[in-house]
C-alpha positions as CSV (number, residue, x, y, z in Angstrom):
1,X,-8.2,-1.0,142.2
2,X,-8.4,0.4,145.7
3,X,-4.9,-0.8,146.8
4,X,-3.0,1.2,144.1
5,X,-5.0,4.4,145.0
6,X,-4.3,3.7,148.7
7,X,-0.5,3.2,148.0
8,X,-0.5,6.4,145.9
9,X,-2.2,8.4,148.7
10,X,0.3,7.0,151.2
11,X,3.3,8.0,149.1
12,X,1.9,11.5,148.8
13,X,1.4,11.7,152.5
14,X,4.9,10.5,153.2
15,X,6.3,13.0,150.7
16,X,4.4,15.9,152.3
17,X,5.5,14.8,155.8
18,X,9.1,14.6,154.6
19,X,9.0,18.1,153.1
20,X,7.4,19.4,156.3
21,X,10.2,17.9,158.4
22,X,12.8,19.4,156.0
23,X,11.1,22.8,156.1
24,X,11.0,22.7,159.9
25,X,14.6,21.6,160.1
26,X,15.7,24.5,157.9
27,X,14.3,27.0,160.4
28,X,17.2,26.2,162.7
29,X,19.5,27.4,159.9
30,X,18.1,30.9,160.0
31,X,20.7,33.7,159.4
32,X,21.2,36.2,162.2
33,X,20.1,39.7,161.3
34,X,21.1,42.3,163.8
35,X,20.7,46.1,164.0
36,X,24.1,47.6,164.9
37,X,24.2,51.0,166.7
38,X,23.3,54.1,164.9
39,X,26.2,56.6,164.7
40,X,24.5,59.4,162.9
41,X,21.1,59.3,161.1
42,X,20.1,61.0,157.9
43,X,19.2,64.7,158.6
44,X,16.5,65.7,156.1
45,X,13.0,67.3,156.3
46,X,10.5,65.1,158.0
47,X,8.5,64.2,154.8
48,X,11.7,63.2,153.0
49,X,12.9,61.0,155.9
50,X,9.5,59.4,156.1
51,X,9.7,58.3,152.5
52,X,13.2,56.9,153.0
53,X,12.3,55.1,156.1
54,X,9.2,53.5,154.5
55,X,10.9,52.4,151.3
56,X,14.7,52.2,152.0
57,X,15.6,51.7,155.7
58,X,14.9,48.0,155.9
59,X,18.0,47.3,153.7
60,X,19.9,50.6,153.9
61,X,20.0,51.3,157.7
62,X,20.5,49.7,161.1
63,X,16.8,50.0,161.7
64,X,15.7,46.9,159.8
65,X,12.1,46.0,160.7
66,X,11.5,42.4,159.8
67,X,8.0,41.0,159.2
68,X,7.2,37.4,160.3
69,X,7.5,36.1,156.7
70,X,11.0,37.8,156.4
71,X,12.2,35.4,159.1
72,X,11.1,32.2,157.4
73,X,13.8,30.1,155.7
74,X,14.5,30.2,152.8
75,X,13.2,33.8,152.4
76,X,15.3,34.9,155.4
77,X,18.5,33.9,153.5
78,X,17.6,36.2,150.6
79,X,16.5,39.0,153.1
80,X,19.9,38.7,155.0
81,X,21.8,39.0,151.7
82,X,19.8,42.0,150.6
83,X,20.5,43.7,153.9
84,X,24.2,43.0,153.8
85,X,24.4,44.3,150.2
86,X,22.2,47.3,151.0
87,X,24.2,48.4,154.1
88,X,27.5,48.0,152.3
89,X,26.4,50.4,149.5
90,X,24.5,52.9,151.5
91,X,23.7,53.0,155.3
92,X,21.7,55.9,156.5
93,X,22.5,55.0,160.1
94,X,26.2,55.8,159.5
95,X,25.4,59.1,157.7
96,X,27.9,61.0,159.8
97,X,30.8,59.0,158.4
98,X,30.3,60.6,155.0
99,X,31.6,64.0,154.0
100,X,29.0,66.6,153.1
101,X,29.9,66.2,149.5
102,X,29.6,62.4,149.6
103,X,26.2,62.8,151.5
104,X,24.9,65.0,148.7
105,X,26.2,62.6,146.1
106,X,24.6,59.6,147.8
107,X,21.2,61.3,148.0
108,X,21.5,62.3,144.4
109,X,22.3,58.7,143.4
110,X,19.5,57.3,145.6
111,X,16.8,59.6,144.1
112,X,18.1,58.7,140.6
113,X,17.8,55.0,141.4
114,X,14.2,55.5,142.7
115,X,13.2,57.7,139.7
116,X,14.6,55.1,137.2
117,X,12.6,52.3,139.0
118,X,15.7,50.4,140.1
119,X,14.9,50.9,143.8
120,X,13.3,49.6,145.9
121,X,13.9,46.1,144.4
122,X,10.9,44.6,142.8
123,X,11.5,41.4,144.8
124,X,11.2,43.5,148.0
125,X,8.1,45.5,147.0
126,X,6.4,42.2,145.9
127,X,6.5,41.1,149.6
128,X,6.3,44.7,151.0
129,X,3.8,46.5,148.8
130,X,3.7,49.5,151.2
131,X,7.3,50.3,150.3
132,X,6.3,51.2,146.8
133,X,6.8,54.9,146.1
134,X,3.9,56.9,144.7
135,X,4.4,59.6,142.0
136,X,3.9,62.2,144.8
137,X,6.7,60.5,146.9
138,X,9.0,60.7,143.9
139,X,8.1,64.4,143.4
140,X,8.9,65.2,147.0
141,X,12.3,63.5,146.7
142,X,13.1,65.2,143.4
143,X,12.1,68.6,144.7
144,X,14.3,68.1,147.8
145,X,17.3,67.1,145.7
146,X,16.8,69.9,143.3
147,X,16.9,72.4,146.2
148,X,20.3,70.9,147.2
149,X,21.8,72.0,143.9
150,X,24.9,74.1,144.0
151,X,24.3,77.8,143.4
152,X,27.4,78.5,141.3
153,X,27.5,82.3,141.4
154,X,28.6,82.9,145.0
155,X,31.2,80.2,144.6
156,X,32.7,81.3,141.3
157,X,35.5,83.3,142.9
158,X,36.7,80.3,144.8
159,X,36.3,78.1,141.7
160,X,38.3,80.5,139.6
161,X,41.0,80.5,142.3
162,X,40.9,76.7,142.3
163,X,41.3,76.6,138.6
164,X,44.3,79.0,138.7
165,X,45.9,77.0,141.5
166,X,45.5,73.8,139.6
167,X,47.0,75.4,136.5
168,X,50.0,76.5,138.5
169,X,50.3,73.0,140.0
170,X,50.4,71.4,136.5
171,X,53.0,73.9,135.4
172,X,55.3,73.2,138.3
173,X,54.6,69.5,138.8
174,X,56.9,67.0,137.2
175,X,55.4,64.6,134.7
176,X,54.3,61.4,136.5
177,X,56.1,58.4,135.0
178,X,53.3,56.0,136.1
179,X,49.9,56.4,137.7
180,X,49.0,53.6,140.2
181,X,46.5,51.2,138.8
182,X,42.9,51.0,140.2
183,X,42.4,48.3,142.8
184,X,40.9,46.0,140.2
185,X,44.1,46.3,138.0
186,X,42.8,48.7,135.4
187,X,45.4,51.3,134.4
188,X,44.9,55.0,133.9
189,X,44.6,55.9,130.2
190,X,46.4,59.2,129.6
191,X,45.5,59.3,125.9
192,X,41.7,59.7,126.5
193,X,41.9,63.5,126.0
194,X,42.8,62.9,122.4
195,X,39.6,60.8,121.8
196,X,36.5,62.2,120.3
197,X,33.9,63.8,122.6
198,X,30.7,61.9,122.4
199,X,28.5,63.8,124.9
200,X,28.4,66.1,127.9
201,X,26.4,66.0,131.1
202,X,25.9,68.1,134.3
203,X,25.5,67.3,137.9
204,X,23.5,70.1,139.4
205,X,23.8,68.7,142.9
206,X,27.6,69.4,143.1
207,X,28.0,72.0,140.3
208,X,30.2,69.9,138.0
209,X,30.2,69.3,134.3
210,X,31.2,66.0,132.7
211,X,32.8,65.5,129.2
212,X,32.5,62.0,127.8
213,X,35.1,60.7,125.4
214,X,35.1,57.5,123.3
215,X,38.0,55.5,121.9
216,X,38.2,54.5,118.2
217,X,36.2,51.3,118.7
218,X,33.5,53.2,120.6
219,X,33.3,55.9,117.9
220,X,33.0,53.2,115.1
221,X,30.3,51.5,117.1
222,X,28.4,54.7,117.4
223,X,28.6,55.5,113.7
224,X,27.4,52.0,112.9
225,X,24.7,52.2,115.5
226,X,26.1,49.1,117.2
227,X,25.9,50.2,120.9
228,X,23.3,47.8,122.1
229,X,25.4,46.1,123.3
230,X,28.7,48.0,122.9
231,X,31.4,45.9,121.3
232,X,34.4,44.5,123.2
233,X,37.3,46.9,123.2
234,X,35.0,50.0,123.4
235,X,36.2,52.4,126.1
236,X,34.3,55.4,127.5
237,X,36.0,58.1,129.6
238,X,34.1,60.6,131.7
239,X,36.1,63.6,132.9
240,X,34.5,65.8,135.6
241,X,35.3,69.5,136.1
242,X,34.0,72.4,138.2
243,X,31.4,74.6,136.4
244,X,32.2,78.3,136.4
245,X,29.2,80.5,135.6
246,X,29.5,84.2,134.7
247,X,27.0,87.0,135.2
248,X,25.3,86.2,131.9
249,X,24.8,82.6,132.8
250,X,27.6,81.3,130.5
251,X,29.3,78.2,131.8
252,X,32.9,77.4,131.4
253,X,35.2,74.6,132.4
254,X,36.8,74.9,135.9
255,X,39.3,72.7,137.8
256,X,39.6,69.0,137.0
257,X,37.9,66.7,139.6
258,X,38.2,63.2,138.4
259,X,38.1,60.8,135.4
260,X,36.2,57.5,135.1
261,X,36.7,54.7,132.6
262,X,34.3,52.0,131.4
263,X,36.0,49.3,129.4
264,X,33.9,46.7,127.5
265,X,35.0,43.1,127.6
266,X,32.1,40.7,128.2
267,X,34.4,37.8,129.2
268,X,37.0,39.6,131.3
269,X,34.3,41.6,133.2
270,X,31.5,39.1,133.2
271,X,30.7,39.7,136.9
272,X,30.1,43.4,136.4
273,X,27.8,43.1,133.3
274,X,30.7,43.1,130.8
275,X,32.2,46.4,131.9
276,X,35.4,47.1,133.7
277,X,35.2,50.2,135.9
278,X,37.9,52.6,137.2
279,X,38.1,56.1,138.6
280,X,41.1,58.4,139.2
281,X,40.5,61.5,141.4
282,X,42.2,64.9,141.9
283,X,45.1,66.2,139.8
284,X,47.3,63.5,141.4
285,X,45.1,60.9,139.8
286,X,44.6,58.9,142.9
287,X,42.8,55.5,142.2
288,X,39.4,55.3,143.8
289,X,38.5,52.3,146.0
290,X,40.1,50.5,148.9
291,X,39.9,47.2,147.1
292,X,38.5,45.6,144.0
293,X,35.0,45.5,145.5
294,X,34.5,49.1,144.6
295,X,33.2,47.9,141.3
296,X,30.1,46.6,143.0
297,X,29.2,50.2,143.8
298,X,29.7,51.1,140.1
299,X,27.7,48.2,138.9
300,X,24.8,49.0,141.2
301,X,24.7,52.6,140.1
302,X,24.6,51.6,136.4
303,X,22.1,48.7,136.9
304,X,19.0,50.9,136.1
305,X,20.4,51.4,132.6
306,X,20.5,47.7,131.8
307,X,18.5,48.2,128.6
308,X,21.2,50.7,127.4
309,X,24.0,48.2,128.1
310,X,24.4,49.9,131.5
311,X,25.5,53.2,129.9
312,X,23.8,56.4,131.2
313,X,24.6,58.9,128.6
314,X,23.6,58.2,124.9
315,X,26.1,59.6,122.4
316,X,25.2,62.9,120.7
317,X,27.1,61.6,117.6
318,X,24.1,59.4,116.8
């Protein structure tokens, strides 16, 4: 009876030693994580920057501060990928490379992600509990973002001029035979203006209003309460315009800024949660994105709304 127990113990020891050797060997396959030079850091009040540095900078800046357990394989592989993805989407250390409008939009998006609980990643806060934001932290960020909102009144003259200039442009411009496709191959849909309006939203950070349209399949899905998930073939279009506010506080539609499309096809767009994304900016309808990877940015932005099939705005037609 003693020999089988001895052999079993021996096999366990051999297995543990083998696993230890493999584990030690993997440490020589550790990915290199570097901190490139900072070209221009985020310029915000001290209390706001402290929150960002504590909860965001490890993945979204060139000031990554690795703990000893972040450097252990296989955890370091996951950490390296998080940093790569984080910096590609938002890097506070290259803040000067963004236009003022893009800086404001990125801050707005960041605070939205934090408020919705999508950031910091739960896998990150599990290992770095100090990175979790408190309700007071979130309030500080929301108050700061709210104070960045555009005060429309002083700008209304310029917005009215922009609307007139755009109207004159459309009158003189020749009809475009074909709008270039988005980098991922999605074509501009000129007929969206004839679709039913399903909702409207505002962006107080940049003083724009958004009108959201749905094609026939989307409208049918809304009426039948079948939008969780949305059916294949449903298309949502979100057109953004300047907001023009008069002395009584009435808001009207200003110059066209851009239009975005979300096309549902769970097979074709499997890698982006079943949605195809595209965006066309300015009256010239210039496709957004240098290459097809721009959809990663769209997918990350919509990730917090996973329970709503990644759609932010619920239809008012319900």
